[in-house]
Tab-separated table of N, CA and C in Angstrom:
chain	number	residue	atom	x	y	z
A	1	MET	N	-59.818	8.669	-17.303
A	1	MET	CA	-59.458	8.340	-18.665
A	1	MET	C	-59.184	6.845	-18.819
A	2	LYS	N	-58.443	6.272	-17.882
A	2	LYS	CA	-58.129	4.854	-17.926
A	2	LYS	C	-59.403	4.016	-17.857
A	3	GLU	N	-60.348	4.428	-17.011
A	3	GLU	CA	-61.599	3.702	-16.870
A	3	GLU	C	-62.404	3.747	-18.166
A	4	GLU	N	-62.368	4.884	-18.857
A	4	GLU	CA	-63.081	5.004	-20.123
A	4	GLU	C	-62.496	4.055	-21.157
A	5	PHE	N	-61.177	3.988	-21.227
A	5	PHE	CA	-60.519	3.088	-22.161
A	5	PHE	C	-60.895	1.639	-21.856
A	6	LEU	N	-60.847	1.258	-20.596
A	6	LEU	CA	-61.192	-0.109	-20.206
A	6	LEU	C	-62.658	-0.418	-20.506
A	7	ALA	N	-63.528	0.562	-20.357
A	7	ALA	CA	-64.940	0.363	-20.686
A	7	ALA	C	-65.123	0.113	-22.179
A	8	VAL	N	-64.383	0.844	-23.002
A	8	VAL	CA	-64.454	0.644	-24.450
A	8	VAL	C	-63.927	-0.744	-24.806
A	9	VAL	N	-62.798	-1.124	-24.234
A	9	VAL	CA	-62.229	-2.454	-24.491
A	9	VAL	C	-63.249	-3.529	-24.114
A	10	GLU	N	-63.837	-3.406	-22.962
A	10	GLU	CA	-64.809	-4.403	-22.490
A	10	GLU	C	-66.021	-4.473	-23.409
A	11	SER	N	-66.469	-3.317	-23.892
A	11	SER	CA	-67.653	-3.307	-24.750
A	11	SER	C	-67.376	-3.872	-26.142
A	12	LYS	N	-66.115	-3.967	-26.536
A	12	LYS	CA	-65.764	-4.450	-27.873
A	12	LYS	C	-65.223	-5.880	-27.880
A	13	ARG	N	-65.165	-6.518	-26.737
A	13	ARG	CA	-64.630	-7.886	-26.661
A	13	ARG	C	-65.389	-8.850	-27.568
A	14	PHE	N	-66.663	-8.588	-27.778
A	14	PHE	CA	-67.472	-9.496	-28.585
A	14	PHE	C	-66.888	-9.696	-29.979
A	15	LEU	N	-66.274	-8.654	-30.546
A	15	LEU	CA	-65.785	-8.738	-31.919
A	15	LEU	C	-64.673	-9.776	-32.043
A	16	GLY	N	-63.711	-9.760	-31.123
A	16	GLY	CA	-62.640	-10.750	-31.167
A	16	GLY	C	-63.151	-12.149	-30.899
A	17	ARG	N	-64.138	-12.264	-30.016
A	17	ARG	CA	-64.715	-13.582	-29.722
A	17	ARG	C	-65.503	-14.105	-30.919
A	18	GLU	N	-66.215	-13.211	-31.596
A	18	GLU	CA	-66.906	-13.621	-32.816
A	18	GLU	C	-65.884	-14.054	-33.874
A	19	PHE	N	-64.784	-13.320	-33.958
A	19	PHE	CA	-63.722	-13.676	-34.902
A	19	PHE	C	-63.206	-15.087	-34.632
A	20	LEU	N	-62.896	-15.391	-33.376
A	20	LEU	CA	-62.381	-16.727	-33.054
A	20	LEU	C	-63.423	-17.809	-33.328
A	21	THR	N	-64.672	-17.528	-33.022
A	21	THR	CA	-65.728	-18.502	-33.280
A	21	THR	C	-65.875	-18.728	-34.780
A	22	TRP	N	-65.834	-17.654	-35.554
A	22	TRP	CA	-65.871	-17.755	-37.017
A	22	TRP	C	-64.669	-18.544	-37.536
A	23	LEU	N	-63.503	-18.305	-36.932
A	23	LEU	CA	-62.293	-19.019	-37.337
A	23	LEU	C	-62.433	-20.516	-37.068
A	24	LEU	N	-62.994	-20.875	-35.917
A	24	LEU	CA	-63.237	-22.289	-35.620
A	24	LEU	C	-64.190	-22.902	-36.644
A	25	TYR	N	-65.211	-22.159	-37.000
A	25	TYR	CA	-66.172	-22.599	-38.020
A	25	TYR	C	-65.466	-22.840	-39.352
A	26	ARG	N	-64.668	-21.873	-39.774
A	26	ARG	CA	-63.945	-22.014	-41.044
A	26	ARG	C	-62.984	-23.195	-40.992
A	27	LEU	N	-62.337	-23.353	-39.864
A	27	LEU	CA	-61.410	-24.466	-39.668
A	27	LEU	C	-62.133	-25.796	-39.832
A	28	GLU	N	-63.268	-25.907	-39.198
A	28	GLU	CA	-64.052	-27.141	-39.227
A	28	GLU	C	-64.667	-27.397	-40.606
A	29	GLU	N	-65.255	-26.368	-41.186
A	29	GLU	CA	-65.981	-26.528	-42.439
A	29	GLU	C	-65.074	-26.635	-43.663
A	30	GLU	N	-63.910	-26.010	-43.616
A	30	GLU	CA	-63.026	-26.003	-44.779
A	30	GLU	C	-61.783	-26.851	-44.563
A	31	GLY	N	-61.762	-27.616	-43.484
A	31	GLY	CA	-60.633	-28.500	-43.234
A	31	GLY	C	-59.357	-27.774	-42.869
A	32	GLY	N	-59.457	-26.509	-42.526
A	32	GLY	CA	-58.290	-25.761	-42.085
A	32	GLY	C	-57.500	-25.108	-43.195
A	33	ARG	N	-57.820	-25.378	-44.432
A	33	ARG	CA	-57.093	-24.776	-45.563
A	33	ARG	C	-57.818	-23.503	-45.987
A	34	LEU	N	-57.152	-22.357	-45.776
A	34	LEU	CA	-57.755	-21.067	-46.095
A	34	LEU	C	-56.903	-20.330	-47.121
A	35	VAL	N	-57.564	-19.721	-48.070
A	35	VAL	CA	-56.886	-18.919	-49.084
A	35	VAL	C	-56.990	-17.466	-48.656
A	36	LEU	N	-55.827	-16.828	-48.509
A	36	LEU	CA	-55.751	-15.419	-48.123
A	36	LEU	C	-55.006	-14.681	-49.222
A	37	GLY	N	-55.752	-14.094	-50.124
A	37	GLY	CA	-55.112	-13.436	-51.261
A	37	GLY	C	-54.424	-14.479	-52.121
A	38	SER	N	-53.116	-14.325	-52.305
A	38	SER	CA	-52.360	-15.290	-53.103
A	38	SER	C	-51.723	-16.371	-52.233
A	39	ASP	N	-51.936	-16.283	-50.930
A	39	ASP	CA	-51.376	-17.245	-49.978
A	39	ASP	C	-52.391	-18.312	-49.591
A	40	VAL	N	-51.875	-19.472	-49.281
A	40	VAL	CA	-52.687	-20.534	-48.701
A	40	VAL	C	-52.082	-20.852	-47.347
A	41	VAL	N	-52.914	-20.841	-46.310
A	41	VAL	CA	-52.449	-21.204	-44.979
A	41	VAL	C	-53.294	-22.372	-44.480
A	42	GLU	N	-52.658	-23.207	-43.690
A	42	GLU	CA	-53.340	-24.334	-43.054
A	42	GLU	C	-53.457	-24.015	-41.573
A	43	LEU	N	-54.667	-24.096	-41.041
A	43	LEU	CA	-54.902	-23.878	-39.619
A	43	LEU	C	-55.316	-25.205	-38.993
A	44	ALA	N	-54.848	-25.430	-37.789
A	44	ALA	CA	-55.256	-26.614	-37.035
A	44	ALA	C	-55.518	-26.201	-35.600
A	45	LEU	N	-56.574	-26.737	-35.049
A	45	LEU	CA	-56.922	-26.461	-33.667
A	45	LEU	C	-55.948	-27.176	-32.756
A	46	GLY	N	-55.466	-26.453	-31.771
A	46	GLY	CA	-54.547	-27.033	-30.804
A	46	GLY	C	-55.291	-27.769	-29.705
A	47	ASP	N	-54.669	-27.886	-28.576
A	47	ASP	CA	-55.209	-28.696	-27.488
A	47	ASP	C	-55.979	-27.896	-26.448
A	48	ARG	N	-56.297	-26.629	-26.733
A	48	ARG	CA	-56.964	-25.807	-25.717
A	48	ARG	C	-57.896	-24.789	-26.371
A	49	VAL	N	-59.130	-24.752	-25.874
A	49	VAL	CA	-60.118	-23.761	-26.280
A	49	VAL	C	-60.815	-23.290	-25.014
A	50	VAL	N	-60.945	-21.986	-24.872
A	50	VAL	CA	-61.683	-21.412	-23.749
A	50	VAL	C	-62.888	-20.684	-24.324
A	51	LEU	N	-64.066	-21.056	-23.841
A	51	LEU	CA	-65.300	-20.399	-24.245
A	51	LEU	C	-65.788	-19.539	-23.088
A	52	GLN	N	-66.391	-18.404	-23.433
A	52	GLN	CA	-66.899	-17.527	-22.380
A	52	GLN	C	-68.220	-16.918	-22.810
A	53	GLN	N	-69.109	-16.810	-21.861
A	53	GLN	CA	-70.403	-16.169	-22.077
A	53	GLN	C	-70.180	-14.666	-22.208
A	54	PRO	N	-70.683	-14.031	-23.256
A	54	PRO	CA	-70.521	-12.583	-23.379
A	54	PRO	C	-71.103	-11.857	-22.166
A	55	GLY	N	-70.357	-10.911	-21.651
A	55	GLY	CA	-70.814	-10.106	-20.535
A	55	GLY	C	-70.645	-10.731	-19.161
A	56	GLU	N	-70.222	-11.973	-19.104
A	56	GLU	CA	-70.036	-12.637	-17.814
A	56	GLU	C	-68.580	-13.038	-17.650
A	57	LYS	N	-68.005	-12.674	-16.528
A	57	LYS	CA	-66.592	-12.975	-16.303
A	57	LYS	C	-66.362	-14.396	-15.795
A	58	SER	N	-67.326	-14.958	-15.072
A	58	SER	CA	-67.092	-16.252	-14.456
A	58	SER	C	-67.653	-17.420	-15.258
A	59	ALA	N	-68.453	-17.160	-16.271
A	59	ALA	CA	-69.077	-18.233	-17.042
A	59	ALA	C	-68.140	-18.709	-18.141
A	60	ARG	N	-67.091	-19.438	-17.745
A	60	ARG	CA	-66.092	-19.928	-18.701
A	60	ARG	C	-66.148	-21.439	-18.800
A	61	LEU	N	-65.810	-21.930	-19.971
A	61	LEU	CA	-65.676	-23.362	-20.201
A	61	LEU	C	-64.327	-23.569	-20.865
A	62	THR	N	-63.440	-24.291	-20.200
A	62	THR	CA	-62.105	-24.544	-20.738
A	62	THR	C	-62.037	-25.986	-21.214
A	63	LEU	N	-61.709	-26.157	-22.487
A	63	LEU	CA	-61.575	-27.485	-23.072
A	63	LEU	C	-60.105	-27.746	-23.327
A	64	VAL	N	-59.599	-28.809	-22.740
A	64	VAL	CA	-58.204	-29.186	-22.930
A	64	VAL	C	-58.196	-30.646	-23.357
A	65	ASP	N	-57.731	-30.893	-24.584
A	65	ASP	CA	-57.767	-32.260	-25.088
A	65	ASP	C	-56.907	-32.346	-26.340
A	66	GLU	N	-56.316	-33.478	-26.537
A	66	GLU	CA	-55.578	-33.729	-27.771
A	66	GLU	C	-56.495	-34.353	-28.821
A	67	GLY	N	-57.655	-34.817	-28.397
A	67	GLY	CA	-58.566	-35.512	-29.303
A	67	GLY	C	-59.654	-34.610	-29.837
A	68	ASP	N	-60.813	-35.213	-30.033
A	68	ASP	CA	-61.953	-34.527	-30.614
A	68	ASP	C	-62.691	-33.721	-29.544
A	69	MET	N	-62.657	-32.405	-29.666
A	69	MET	CA	-63.338	-31.529	-28.712
A	69	MET	C	-64.701	-31.080	-29.222
A	70	ARG	N	-65.110	-31.565	-30.396
A	70	ARG	CA	-66.337	-31.063	-31.010
A	70	ARG	C	-67.590	-31.222	-30.149
A	71	PRO	N	-67.794	-32.351	-29.459
A	71	PRO	CA	-69.014	-32.431	-28.638
A	71	PRO	C	-69.069	-31.360	-27.547
A	72	GLU	N	-67.969	-31.164	-26.823
A	72	GLU	CA	-67.948	-30.157	-25.760
A	72	GLU	C	-67.987	-28.749	-26.334
A	73	LEU	N	-67.288	-28.550	-27.435
A	73	LEU	CA	-67.284	-27.251	-28.099
A	73	LEU	C	-68.691	-26.901	-28.571
A	74	GLY	N	-69.359	-27.854	-29.203
A	74	GLY	CA	-70.724	-27.635	-29.663
A	74	GLY	C	-71.674	-27.332	-28.511
A	75	ALA	N	-71.545	-28.083	-27.421
A	75	ALA	CA	-72.416	-27.858	-26.257
A	75	ALA	C	-72.211	-26.454	-25.688
A	76	GLY	N	-70.966	-26.022	-25.576
A	76	GLY	CA	-70.686	-24.685	-25.057
A	76	GLY	C	-71.206	-23.592	-25.965
A	77	LEU	N	-71.004	-23.748	-27.270
A	77	LEU	CA	-71.483	-22.742	-28.217
A	77	LEU	C	-73.007	-22.689	-28.237
A	78	ARG	N	-73.664	-23.854	-28.116
A	78	ARG	CA	-75.129	-23.869	-28.092
A	78	ARG	C	-75.685	-23.188	-26.843
A	79	ARG	N	-74.895	-23.116	-25.776
A	79	ARG	CA	-75.324	-22.415	-24.561
A	79	ARG	C	-75.055	-20.909	-24.649
A	80	GLY	N	-74.581	-20.436	-25.797
A	80	GLY	CA	-74.387	-19.000	-25.987
A	80	GLY	C	-72.978	-18.502	-25.715
A	81	LYS	N	-72.056	-19.410	-25.449
A	81	LYS	CA	-70.678	-18.995	-25.220
A	81	LYS	C	-70.004	-18.755	-26.571
A	82	LEU	N	-68.946	-17.940	-26.550
A	82	LEU	CA	-68.132	-17.692	-27.737
A	82	LEU	C	-66.687	-18.063	-27.420
A	83	ALA	N	-65.910	-18.318	-28.452
A	83	ALA	CA	-64.495	-18.644	-28.261
A	83	ALA	C	-63.762	-17.424	-27.716
A	84	ASP	N	-63.108	-17.583	-26.578
A	84	ASP	CA	-62.370	-16.492	-25.951
A	84	ASP	C	-60.866	-16.648	-26.150
A	85	ARG	N	-60.358	-17.869	-26.039
A	85	ARG	CA	-58.932	-18.153	-26.265
A	85	ARG	C	-58.836	-19.487	-27.001
A	86	VAL	N	-57.981	-19.524	-28.012
A	86	VAL	CA	-57.839	-20.724	-28.823
A	86	VAL	C	-56.365	-20.963	-29.109
A	87	ARG	N	-55.931	-22.184	-28.910
A	87	ARG	CA	-54.572	-22.596	-29.284
A	87	ARG	C	-54.639	-23.082	-30.727
A	88	LEU	N	-53.786	-22.513	-31.586
A	88	LEU	CA	-53.792	-22.835	-33.018
A	88	LEU	C	-52.396	-23.134	-33.525
A	89	SER	N	-52.360	-23.895	-34.594
A	89	SER	CA	-51.121	-23.959	-35.370
A	89	SER	C	-51.448	-23.410	-36.756
A	90	ILE	N	-50.507	-22.659	-37.275
A	90	ILE	CA	-50.644	-22.045	-38.595
A	90	ILE	C	-49.471	-22.517	-39.438
A	91	THR	N	-49.785	-23.102	-40.580
A	91	THR	CA	-48.740	-23.560	-41.490
A	91	THR	C	-48.861	-22.792	-42.788
A	92	ARG	N	-47.757	-22.200	-43.184
A	92	ARG	CA	-47.677	-21.472	-44.450
A	92	ARG	C	-46.468	-22.024	-45.178
A	93	ALA	N	-46.711	-22.616	-46.338
A	93	ALA	CA	-45.658	-23.331	-47.074
A	93	ALA	C	-45.090	-24.416	-46.151
A	94	GLU	N	-43.816	-24.401	-45.887
A	94	GLU	CA	-43.192	-25.409	-45.017
A	94	GLU	C	-43.003	-24.910	-43.594
A	95	ARG	N	-43.508	-23.732	-43.297
A	95	ARG	CA	-43.262	-23.100	-41.992
A	95	ARG	C	-44.485	-23.232	-41.103
A	96	ARG	N	-44.273	-23.752	-39.895
A	96	ARG	CA	-45.367	-23.974	-38.945
A	96	ARG	C	-45.151	-23.139	-37.683
A	97	PHE	N	-46.211	-22.434	-37.294
A	97	PHE	CA	-46.207	-21.608	-36.089
A	97	PHE	C	-47.295	-22.124	-35.155
A	98	GLU	N	-47.052	-22.040	-33.866
A	98	GLU	CA	-48.072	-22.364	-32.875
A	98	GLU	C	-48.236	-21.153	-31.969
A	99	LEU	N	-49.487	-20.861	-31.605
A	99	LEU	CA	-49.753	-19.706	-30.762
A	99	LEU	C	-51.124	-19.829	-30.126
A	100	THR	N	-51.348	-18.973	-29.144
A	100	THR	CA	-52.659	-18.860	-28.517
A	100	THR	C	-53.222	-17.495	-28.864
A	101	LEU	N	-54.432	-17.495	-29.419
A	101	LEU	CA	-55.116	-16.246	-29.751
A	101	LEU	C	-56.118	-15.928	-28.650
A	102	ASP	N	-56.083	-14.710	-28.178
A	102	ASP	CA	-57.026	-14.219	-27.186
A	102	ASP	C	-58.026	-13.327	-27.912
A	103	GLY	N	-59.254	-13.804	-28.045
A	103	GLY	CA	-60.272	-13.055	-28.764
A	103	GLY	C	-60.767	-11.845	-28.005
A	104	GLY	N	-60.798	-11.931	-26.692
A	104	GLY	CA	-61.286	-10.809	-25.898
A	104	GLY	C	-60.419	-9.577	-26.042
A	105	MET	N	-59.121	-9.776	-26.131
A	105	MET	CA	-58.198	-8.645	-26.247
A	105	MET	C	-57.577	-8.528	-27.638
A	106	LEU	N	-57.876	-9.477	-28.530
A	106	LEU	CA	-57.263	-9.535	-29.861
A	106	LEU	C	-55.738	-9.499	-29.770
A	107	THR	N	-55.207	-10.389	-28.961
A	107	THR	CA	-53.765	-10.519	-28.804
A	107	THR	C	-53.379	-11.978	-29.006
A	108	TYR	N	-52.093	-12.220	-29.096
A	108	TYR	CA	-51.596	-13.592	-29.162
A	108	TYR	C	-50.497	-13.736	-28.125
A	109	ASP	N	-50.271	-14.966	-27.705
A	109	ASP	CA	-49.133	-15.250	-26.832
A	109	ASP	C	-48.675	-16.681	-27.074
A	110	SER	N	-47.647	-17.075	-26.367
A	110	SER	CA	-47.078	-18.429	-26.472
A	110	SER	C	-46.704	-18.778	-27.908
A	111	LEU	N	-46.150	-17.830	-28.631
A	111	LEU	CA	-45.783	-18.060	-30.021
A	111	LEU	C	-44.570	-18.968	-30.104
A	112	ARG	N	-44.717	-20.045	-30.856
A	112	ARG	CA	-43.599	-20.944	-31.149
A	112	ARG	C	-43.374	-20.897	-32.661
A	113	CYS	N	-42.187	-20.463	-33.041
A	113	CYS	CA	-41.823	-20.299	-34.444
A	113	CYS	C	-41.110	-21.546	-34.949
A	114	PRO	N	-41.020	-21.700	-36.268
A	114	PRO	CA	-40.257	-22.830	-36.810
A	114	PRO	C	-38.784	-22.691	-36.440
A	115	PRO	N	-38.062	-23.795	-36.419
A	115	PRO	CA	-36.636	-23.694	-36.097
A	115	PRO	C	-35.901	-22.843	-37.131
A	116	LEU	N	-34.859	-22.185	-36.665
A	116	LEU	CA	-34.025	-21.418	-37.582
A	116	LEU	C	-33.262	-22.376	-38.478
A	117	GLY	N	-33.024	-21.951	-39.687
A	117	GLY	CA	-32.286	-22.778	-40.625
A	117	GLY	C	-30.799	-22.810	-40.291
A	118	PRO	N	-30.044	-23.478	-41.127
A	118	PRO	CA	-28.597	-23.539	-40.882
A	118	PRO	C	-27.974	-22.152	-40.973
A	119	ARG	N	-26.978	-21.929	-40.131
A	119	ARG	CA	-26.296	-20.628	-40.101
A	119	ARG	C	-25.296	-20.503	-41.232
A	120	ASP	N	-25.142	-19.283	-41.644
A	120	ASP	CA	-24.121	-18.940	-42.623
A	120	ASP	C	-22.758	-19.193	-41.977
A	121	ALA	N	-21.884	-19.855	-42.672
A	121	ALA	CA	-20.564	-20.189	-42.121
A	121	ALA	C	-19.773	-18.945	-41.737
A	122	SER	N	-20.029	-17.837	-42.382
A	122	SER	CA	-19.281	-16.611	-42.070
A	122	SER	C	-19.628	-16.068	-40.687
A	123	LEU	N	-20.734	-16.506	-40.108
A	123	LEU	CA	-21.142	-16.017	-38.791
A	123	LEU	C	-20.529	-16.837	-37.651
A	124	ARG	N	-19.893	-17.921	-37.976
A	124	ARG	CA	-19.354	-18.819	-36.960
A	124	ARG	C	-18.332	-18.137	-36.044
A	125	ASP	N	-17.538	-17.259	-36.588
A	125	ASP	CA	-16.477	-16.625	-35.809
A	125	ASP	C	-16.912	-15.330	-35.118
A	126	ASP	N	-18.125	-14.888	-35.350
A	126	ASP	CA	-18.591	-13.633	-34.767
A	126	ASP	C	-19.911	-13.880	-34.019
A	127	PRO	N	-19.823	-14.160	-32.714
A	127	PRO	CA	-21.039	-14.476	-31.952
A	127	PRO	C	-22.076	-13.353	-31.968
A	128	ARG	N	-21.603	-12.120	-31.953
A	128	ARG	CA	-22.548	-10.998	-31.967
A	128	ARG	C	-23.305	-10.961	-33.287
A	129	ALA	N	-22.619	-11.131	-34.395
A	129	ALA	CA	-23.275	-11.139	-35.704
A	129	ALA	C	-24.237	-12.324	-35.807
A	130	ALA	N	-23.856	-13.467	-35.244
A	130	ALA	CA	-24.740	-14.635	-35.254
A	130	ALA	C	-26.003	-14.358	-34.450
A	131	PHE	N	-25.841	-13.727	-33.273
A	131	PHE	CA	-26.984	-13.383	-32.435
A	131	PHE	C	-27.903	-12.409	-33.167
A	132	GLU	N	-27.321	-11.364	-33.768
A	132	GLU	CA	-28.123	-10.381	-34.489
A	132	GLU	C	-28.854	-11.021	-35.665
A	133	ASN	N	-28.178	-11.923	-36.361
A	133	ASN	CA	-28.810	-12.620	-37.476
A	133	ASN	C	-30.019	-13.422	-36.988
A	134	ASP	N	-29.835	-14.172	-35.896
A	134	ASP	CA	-30.931	-14.969	-35.337
A	134	ASP	C	-32.075	-14.063	-34.872
A	135	LEU	N	-31.734	-12.950	-34.252
A	135	LEU	CA	-32.746	-12.011	-33.779
A	135	LEU	C	-33.570	-11.473	-34.949
A	136	PHE	N	-32.917	-11.071	-36.019
A	136	PHE	CA	-33.635	-10.543	-37.173
A	136	PHE	C	-34.499	-11.616	-37.833
A	137	LEU	N	-34.016	-12.852	-37.839
A	137	LEU	CA	-34.825	-13.937	-38.389
A	137	LEU	C	-36.079	-14.166	-37.537
A	138	ARG	N	-35.930	-14.097	-36.212
A	138	ARG	CA	-37.087	-14.261	-35.314
A	138	ARG	C	-38.067	-13.112	-35.468
A	139	LEU	N	-37.557	-11.896	-35.607
A	139	LEU	CA	-38.440	-10.751	-35.822
A	139	LEU	C	-39.218	-10.910	-37.133
A	140	ALA	N	-38.570	-11.450	-38.142
A	140	ALA	CA	-39.252	-11.711	-39.415
A	140	ALA	C	-40.343	-12.771	-39.225
A	141	ASP	N	-40.073	-13.780	-38.384
A	141	ASP	CA	-41.094	-14.792	-38.074
A	141	ASP	C	-42.318	-14.149	-37.426
A	142	VAL	N	-42.085	-13.282	-36.449
A	142	VAL	CA	-43.189	-12.610	-35.759
A	142	VAL	C	-43.979	-11.752	-36.747
A	143	GLU	N	-43.281	-11.032	-37.606
A	143	GLU	CA	-43.960	-10.221	-38.616
A	143	GLU	C	-44.795	-11.085	-39.555
A	144	GLU	N	-44.283	-12.267	-39.892
A	144	GLU	CA	-45.017	-13.174	-40.775
A	144	GLU	C	-46.323	-13.636	-40.120
A	145	VAL	N	-46.247	-14.018	-38.861
A	145	VAL	CA	-47.448	-14.463	-38.146
A	145	VAL	C	-48.438	-13.315	-38.008
A	146	ILE	N	-47.970	-12.140	-37.657
A	146	ILE	CA	-48.862	-10.981	-37.504
A	146	ILE	C	-49.543	-10.666	-38.840
A	147	ALA	N	-48.819	-10.772	-39.930
A	147	ALA	CA	-49.413	-10.511	-41.242
A	147	ALA	C	-50.519	-11.528	-41.542
A	148	ILE	N	-50.301	-12.782	-41.207
A	148	ILE	CA	-51.332	-13.810	-41.425
A	148	ILE	C	-52.550	-13.515	-40.561
A	149	LEU	N	-52.327	-13.207	-39.284
A	149	LEU	CA	-53.441	-12.901	-38.382
A	149	LEU	C	-54.196	-11.662	-38.852
A	150	ASP	N	-53.469	-10.659	-39.307
A	150	ASP	CA	-54.110	-9.445	-39.822
A	150	ASP	C	-55.004	-9.771	-41.021
A	151	ARG	N	-54.509	-10.621	-41.927
A	151	ARG	CA	-55.310	-10.983	-43.101
A	151	ARG	C	-56.536	-11.808	-42.712
A	152	LEU	N	-56.370	-12.708	-41.735
A	152	LEU	CA	-57.515	-13.480	-41.258
A	152	LEU	C	-58.570	-12.553	-40.648
A	153	PHE	N	-58.126	-11.612	-39.820
A	153	PHE	CA	-59.061	-10.695	-39.177
A	153	PHE	C	-59.713	-9.778	-40.209
A	154	ALA	N	-58.957	-9.315	-41.191
A	154	ALA	CA	-59.527	-8.465	-42.246
A	154	ALA	C	-60.581	-9.239	-43.039
A	155	THR	N	-60.315	-10.508	-43.325
A	155	THR	CA	-61.284	-11.343	-44.033
A	155	THR	C	-62.560	-11.473	-43.216
A	156	PHE	N	-62.400	-11.702	-41.900
A	156	PHE	CA	-63.571	-11.778	-41.020
A	156	PHE	C	-64.337	-10.455	-41.031
A	157	CYS	N	-63.632	-9.334	-40.879
A	157	CYS	CA	-64.297	-8.028	-40.831
A	157	CYS	C	-65.044	-7.739	-42.123
A	158	GLU	N	-64.453	-8.092	-43.262
A	158	GLU	CA	-65.137	-7.899	-44.539
A	158	GLU	C	-66.414	-8.726	-44.589
A	159	ALA	N	-66.333	-9.971	-44.121
A	159	ALA	CA	-67.528	-10.824	-44.099
A	159	ALA	C	-68.559	-10.287	-43.112
A	160	ARG	N	-68.090	-9.810	-41.972
A	160	ARG	CA	-68.978	-9.356	-40.880
A	160	ARG	C	-69.778	-8.121	-41.265
A	161	VAL	N	-69.205	-7.223	-42.061
A	161	VAL	CA	-69.931	-6.009	-42.453
A	161	VAL	C	-70.667	-6.171	-43.784
A	162	SER	N	-70.482	-7.300	-44.416
A	162	SER	CA	-71.153	-7.558	-45.688
A	162	SER	C	-72.645	-7.790	-45.473
A	163	PRO	N	-73.469	-7.364	-46.430
A	163	PRO	CA	-74.907	-7.654	-46.321
A	163	PRO	C	-75.189	-9.163	-46.297
A	164	ARG	N	-74.271	-9.950	-46.843
A	164	ARG	CA	-74.455	-11.408	-46.870
A	164	ARG	C	-74.234	-12.051	-45.502
A	165	TRP	N	-73.688	-11.286	-44.531
A	165	TRP	CA	-73.465	-11.848	-43.197
A	165	TRP	C	-74.787	-12.359	-42.608
A	166	ALA	N	-75.807	-11.525	-42.648
A	166	ALA	CA	-77.091	-11.888	-42.035
A	166	ALA	C	-77.844	-12.948	-42.824
A	167	THR	N	-77.671	-12.951	-44.148
A	167	THR	CA	-78.455	-13.877	-44.966
A	167	THR	C	-77.758	-15.198	-45.243
A	168	GLU	N	-76.418	-15.217	-45.221
A	168	GLU	CA	-75.695	-16.444	-45.555
A	168	GLU	C	-74.765	-16.922	-44.441
A	169	ALA	N	-73.850	-16.059	-44.015
A	169	ALA	CA	-72.814	-16.481	-43.062
A	169	ALA	C	-73.394	-16.833	-41.702
A	170	LEU	N	-74.214	-15.971	-41.151
A	170	LEU	CA	-74.771	-16.207	-39.821
A	170	LEU	C	-75.660	-17.455	-39.784
A	171	PRO	N	-76.556	-17.655	-40.756
A	171	PRO	CA	-77.318	-18.910	-40.741
A	171	PRO	C	-76.420	-20.155	-40.860
A	172	SER	N	-75.350	-20.070	-41.656
A	172	SER	CA	-74.413	-21.203	-41.762
A	172	SER	C	-73.707	-21.457	-40.438
A	173	LEU	N	-73.276	-20.382	-39.781
A	173	LEU	CA	-72.644	-20.508	-38.470
A	173	LEU	C	-73.599	-21.136	-37.456
A	174	ARG	N	-74.823	-20.666	-37.439
A	174	ARG	CA	-75.808	-21.201	-36.493
A	174	ARG	C	-76.099	-22.672	-36.766
A	175	SER	N	-76.190	-23.035	-38.026
A	175	SER	CA	-76.412	-24.439	-38.371
A	175	SER	C	-75.221	-25.291	-37.935
A	176	TRP	N	-74.018	-24.779	-38.149
A	176	TRP	CA	-72.809	-25.490	-37.721
A	176	TRP	C	-72.825	-25.707	-36.211
A	177	VAL	N	-73.144	-24.668	-35.460
A	177	VAL	CA	-73.195	-24.784	-33.997
A	177	VAL	C	-74.251	-25.807	-33.591
A	178	ALA	N	-75.413	-25.755	-34.233
A	178	ALA	CA	-76.503	-26.675	-33.875
A	178	ALA	C	-76.108	-28.139	-34.082
A	179	HIS	N	-75.269	-28.410	-35.063
A	179	HIS	CA	-74.899	-29.794	-35.377
A	179	HIS	C	-73.511	-30.199	-34.886
A	180	LEU	N	-72.732	-29.252	-34.376
A	180	LEU	CA	-71.352	-29.530	-33.976
A	180	LEU	C	-71.294	-30.561	-32.855
A	181	GLY	N	-70.575	-31.643	-33.103
A	181	GLY	CA	-70.362	-32.666	-32.093
A	181	GLY	C	-71.511	-33.637	-31.916
A	182	ARG	N	-72.535	-33.495	-32.714
A	182	ARG	CA	-73.665	-34.436	-32.663
A	182	ARG	C	-73.511	-35.411	-33.807
A	183	SER	N	-73.626	-36.663	-33.514
A	183	SER	CA	-73.439	-37.677	-34.565
A	183	SER	C	-74.614	-37.833	-35.458
């Protein structure tokens, strides 16, 4: 049973990798400003991108840089690799989150939330209440990030199953890859 589950996970990794690659495309083409329903979020590429060839475990390209990674990113994508792990920052209103998205498993890690605001003065004398308050605020932060990621993935899935994917989105993605990082 465990082997069957792992086989299904392995066979579906492409979807998360396509999602991350699409996200990089949207980030590059739209300047990182994405409208999700009534929300506007700003995405920025962090200092790390891992590309992987579909179906191959050892064919990885890890890009680590604070500067412009577009030439290396473009070269890797043109060789058929897809985004496997991406470090991102997500800004919604005045709140900024940093995290690493794993496209192969559709998970996130290394989440850094915005600092907690000033504490209510009534919590000063009760350390347990202060701890619980901070914990609930952090849980709300995690829920906020998950909601944003869910909306991003839902937007991708809607685009991916749309008839316009093959006629509009995919040709645009391919053109972007062909020109990415070339002056």
